[in-house]
PDB file of C-alpha atoms in Angstrom:
ATOM      1  CA  MET A   1     -44.550 -54.206 -20.430  1.00 47.00           C
ATOM      2  CA  ALA A   2     -46.898 -53.551 -17.563  1.00 46.00           C
ATOM      3  CA  LYS A   3     -50.527 -52.526 -17.500  1.00 46.00           C
ATOM      4  CA  VAL A   4     -50.984 -48.785 -17.189  1.00 48.00           C
ATOM      5  CA  LYS A   5     -51.998 -47.595 -13.723  1.00 46.00           C
ATOM      6  CA  LYS A   6     -52.527 -43.876 -13.318  1.00 46.00           C
ATOM      7  CA  THR A   7     -52.159 -41.853 -10.151  1.00 43.00           C
ATOM      8  CA  LYS A   8     -52.646 -38.138  -9.698  1.00 43.00           C
ATOM      9  CA  LEU A   9     -49.823 -35.615  -9.871  1.00 40.00           C
ATOM     10  CA  LYS A  10     -48.493 -35.149  -6.343  1.00 38.00           C
ATOM     11  CA  GLU A  11     -49.567 -31.937  -4.684  1.00 35.00           C
ATOM     12  CA  ASP A  12     -45.984 -30.930  -3.883  1.00 36.00           C
ATOM     13  CA  THR A  13     -45.143 -31.007  -7.588  1.00 38.00           C
ATOM     14  CA  LYS A  14     -45.387 -27.573  -9.116  1.00 40.00           C
ATOM     15  CA  LYS A  15     -45.621 -26.412 -12.719  1.00 43.00           C
ATOM     16  CA  THR A  16     -42.886 -24.140 -13.993  1.00 40.00           C
ATOM     17  CA  GLY A  17     -42.646 -22.088 -17.149  1.00 47.00           C
ATOM     18  CA  LYS A  18     -40.674 -24.791 -18.975  1.00 54.00           C
ATOM     19  CA  GLY A  19     -42.337 -27.942 -17.662  1.00 63.00           C
ATOM     20  CA  ALA A  20     -43.209 -29.770 -14.486  1.00 63.00           C
ATOM     21  CA  ALA A  21     -40.734 -29.847 -11.601  1.00 68.00           C
ATOM     22  CA  MET A  22     -40.844 -33.405 -10.310  1.00 75.00           C
ATOM     23  CA  ASN A  23     -39.559 -35.416  -7.351  1.00 79.00           C
ATOM     24  CA  ALA A  24     -38.899 -38.445  -9.581  1.00 88.00           C
ATOM     25  CA  PHE A  25     -38.184 -39.038 -13.263  1.00 95.00           C
ATOM     26  CA  CYS A  26     -41.871 -39.659 -14.053  1.00 95.00           C
ATOM     27  CA  THR A  27     -45.328 -38.743 -12.874  1.00 94.00           C
ATOM     28  CA  TRP A  28     -48.902 -38.532 -14.125  1.00 94.00           C
ATOM     29  CA  ASP A  29     -50.649 -35.311 -15.100  1.00 95.00           C
ATOM     30  CA  GLY A  30     -54.162 -36.593 -15.748  1.00 96.00           C
ATOM     31  CA  ASP A  31     -53.793 -39.214 -18.503  1.00 97.00           C
ATOM     32  CA  VAL A  32     -50.438 -37.760 -19.607  1.00 97.00           C
ATOM     33  CA  LEU A  33     -47.189 -39.368 -18.440  1.00 97.00           C
ATOM     34  CA  VAL A  34     -44.495 -36.747 -17.812  1.00 97.00           C
ATOM     35  CA  LEU A  35     -40.890 -37.997 -18.150  1.00 97.00           C
ATOM     36  CA  ASN A  36     -37.619 -36.269 -17.338  1.00 97.00           C
ATOM     37  CA  VAL A  37     -34.991 -37.774 -19.633  1.00 98.00           C
ATOM     38  CA  LEU A  38     -31.210 -37.851 -19.788  1.00 98.00           C
ATOM     39  CA  GLY A  39     -30.574 -38.710 -23.421  1.00 98.00           C
ATOM     40  CA  THR A  40     -27.523 -40.450 -24.849  1.00 97.00           C
ATOM     41  CA  PRO A  41     -27.143 -40.066 -28.617  1.00 98.00           C
ATOM     42  CA  SER A  42     -24.890 -42.180 -30.860  1.00 97.00           C
ATOM     43  CA  ALA A  43     -25.362 -45.290 -28.716  1.00 97.00           C
ATOM     44  CA  LYS A  44     -24.999 -48.880 -29.931  1.00 98.00           C
ATOM     45  CA  LEU A  45     -28.657 -49.681 -29.195  1.00 97.00           C
ATOM     46  CA  ASP A  46     -31.941 -47.860 -28.656  1.00 98.00           C
ATOM     47  CA  LYS A  47     -32.604 -48.580 -24.997  1.00 98.00           C
ATOM     48  CA  ILE A  48     -34.446 -47.366 -21.919  1.00 98.00           C
ATOM     49  CA  GLY A  49     -31.973 -47.552 -19.063  1.00 97.00           C
ATOM     50  CA  LYS A  50     -32.066 -46.917 -15.335  1.00 95.00           C
ATOM     51  CA  SER A  51     -32.882 -43.755 -13.493  1.00 94.00           C
ATOM     52  CA  LYS A  52     -30.179 -41.268 -12.586  1.00 93.00           C
ATOM     53  CA  GLY A  53     -31.475 -38.910  -9.940  1.00 91.00           C
ATOM     54  CA  HIS A  54     -34.610 -37.237 -11.292  1.00 94.00           C
ATOM     55  CA  GLN A  55     -34.007 -38.375 -14.882  1.00 97.00           C
ATOM     56  CA  LEU A  56     -34.447 -41.588 -16.846  1.00 97.00           C
ATOM     57  CA  LYS A  57     -31.517 -42.568 -19.062  1.00 98.00           C
ATOM     58  CA  ILE A  58     -32.558 -43.256 -22.648  1.00 98.00           C
ATOM     59  CA  SER A  59     -30.000 -44.144 -25.321  1.00 98.00           C
ATOM     60  CA  VAL A  60     -30.581 -43.862 -29.067  1.00 98.00           C
ATOM     61  CA  THR A  61     -28.479 -44.755 -32.088  1.00 98.00           C
ATOM     62  CA  ALA A  62     -29.092 -41.466 -33.930  1.00 98.00           C
ATOM     63  CA  THR A  63     -26.453 -38.737 -34.013  1.00 96.00           C
ATOM     64  CA  PRO A  64     -27.140 -35.422 -32.248  1.00 95.00           C
ATOM     65  CA  VAL A  65     -27.392 -33.264 -35.359  1.00 95.00           C
ATOM     66  CA  GLY A  66     -30.215 -30.745 -35.659  1.00 94.00           C
ATOM     67  CA  GLY A  67     -32.519 -32.545 -33.224  1.00 95.00           C
ATOM     68  CA  LYS A  68     -32.373 -35.851 -35.134  1.00 97.00           C
ATOM     69  CA  ALA A  69     -31.500 -37.824 -31.990  1.00 97.00           C
ATOM     70  CA  THR A  70     -34.556 -36.409 -30.208  1.00 98.00           C
ATOM     71  CA  ASP A  71     -36.783 -37.186 -33.197  1.00 98.00           C
ATOM     72  CA  HIS A  72     -35.415 -40.738 -33.223  1.00 98.00           C
ATOM     73  CA  MET A  73     -36.030 -41.000 -29.457  1.00 98.00           C
ATOM     74  CA  VAL A  74     -39.657 -39.951 -29.926  1.00 98.00           C
ATOM     75  CA  ARG A  75     -40.161 -42.633 -32.612  1.00 98.00           C
ATOM     76  CA  PHE A  76     -38.496 -45.256 -30.380  1.00 98.00           C
ATOM     77  CA  LEU A  77     -40.564 -44.297 -27.330  1.00 98.00           C
ATOM     78  CA  ALA A  78     -43.800 -44.240 -29.344  1.00 98.00           C
ATOM     79  CA  LYS A  79     -43.297 -47.970 -30.017  1.00 98.00           C
ATOM     80  CA  GLU A  80     -42.331 -48.665 -26.396  1.00 97.00           C
ATOM     81  CA  PHE A  81     -45.434 -46.912 -25.021  1.00 98.00           C
ATOM     82  CA  GLY A  82     -47.861 -48.061 -27.727  1.00 98.00           C
ATOM     83  CA  VAL A  83     -48.714 -44.551 -28.925  1.00 98.00           C
ATOM     84  CA  THR A  84     -48.193 -42.496 -32.081  1.00 98.00           C
ATOM     85  CA  THR A  85     -45.351 -40.002 -32.386  1.00 98.00           C
ATOM     86  CA  GLY A  86     -47.977 -37.250 -32.287  1.00 98.00           C
ATOM     87  CA  ASP A  87     -48.898 -38.364 -28.760  1.00 98.00           C
ATOM     88  CA  ILE A  88     -45.411 -37.448 -27.497  1.00 98.00           C
ATOM     89  CA  GLU A  89     -44.583 -33.800 -26.877  1.00 98.00           C
ATOM     90  CA  VAL A  90     -41.030 -32.598 -26.261  1.00 98.00           C
ATOM     91  CA  VAL A  91     -41.638 -29.887 -23.641  1.00 97.00           C
ATOM     92  CA  PHE A  92     -37.996 -28.823 -23.589  1.00 97.00           C
ATOM     93  CA  GLY A  93     -34.591 -30.180 -24.575  1.00 97.00           C
ATOM     94  CA  ARG A  94     -35.016 -30.918 -28.275  1.00 96.00           C
ATOM     95  CA  PHE A  95     -31.362 -29.909 -28.854  1.00 96.00           C
ATOM     96  CA  ASN A  96     -30.069 -30.963 -25.409  1.00 96.00           C
ATOM     97  CA  ILE A  97     -29.456 -34.213 -23.530  1.00 97.00           C
ATOM     98  CA  ASN A  98     -31.758 -33.015 -20.724  1.00 97.00           C
ATOM     99  CA  LYS A  99     -35.390 -33.289 -21.833  1.00 97.00           C
ATOM    100  CA  GLN A 100     -38.931 -33.400 -20.581  1.00 97.00           C
ATOM    101  CA  LEU A 101     -41.476 -35.407 -22.543  1.00 98.00           C
ATOM    102  CA  ARG A 102     -45.243 -35.658 -22.189  1.00 98.00           C
ATOM    103  CA  ILE A 103     -46.761 -38.919 -23.426  1.00 98.00           C
ATOM    104  CA  LYS A 104     -50.510 -38.806 -23.942  1.00 98.00           C
ATOM    105  CA  ALA A 105     -52.410 -41.897 -22.722  1.00 98.00           C
ATOM    106  CA  PRO A 106     -49.661 -44.532 -22.996  1.00 98.00           C
ATOM    107  CA  LYS A 107     -51.038 -48.003 -23.653  1.00 97.00           C
ATOM    108  CA  GLN A 108     -48.082 -49.841 -22.085  1.00 97.00           C
ATOM    109  CA  LEU A 109     -45.269 -48.961 -19.699  1.00 96.00           C
ATOM    110  CA  PRO A 110     -41.678 -50.203 -19.634  1.00 94.00           C
ATOM    111  CA  ALA A 111     -40.766 -52.012 -16.394  1.00 93.00           C
ATOM    112  CA  VAL A 112     -38.543 -49.239 -14.960  1.00 92.00           C
ATOM    113  CA  ILE A 113     -41.413 -46.747 -15.270  1.00 93.00           C
ATOM    114  CA  SER A 114     -44.035 -49.128 -13.835  1.00 92.00           C
ATOM    115  CA  LYS A 115     -41.765 -49.729 -10.855  1.00 90.00           C
ATOM    116  CA  GLN A 116     -41.207 -46.004 -10.250  1.00 88.00           C
ATOM    117  CA  LEU A 117     -44.910 -45.194 -10.456  1.00 87.00           C
ATOM    118  CA  ALA A 118     -45.783 -48.081  -8.107  1.00 87.00           C
ATOM    119  CA  GLU A 119     -43.241 -46.823  -5.540  1.00 85.00           C
ATOM    120  CA  ALA A 120     -44.569 -43.258  -5.796  1.00 79.00           C
ATOM    121  CA  GLY A 121     -48.039 -44.747  -5.452  1.00 71.00           C
TER     122      GLY A 121
END
């Protein structure tokens, strides 16, 4: 895990009614990390994968029944980012594979996210 380095939301990024439109799968909005996620339920392992376009692939072992896979993803990501589950908001996509999450003041960042934020710099 990498040390958290925050940069401002790019000026060409605009807010929409359902979340932030972004040029990459993650960006900062103040001290909140905004992630666009492509979720994979019923996987063999809970895992943060690679980016696919403007989304980050995240696999979870939970089945996609009644939002349980998303709830499981939030618990998994809370551990990965060193925050509580209450610090993660599902902006949209609770019952869909396409999601946007807002993570309040993450204490640590997985390598793929650190790399993306450093490149966006």
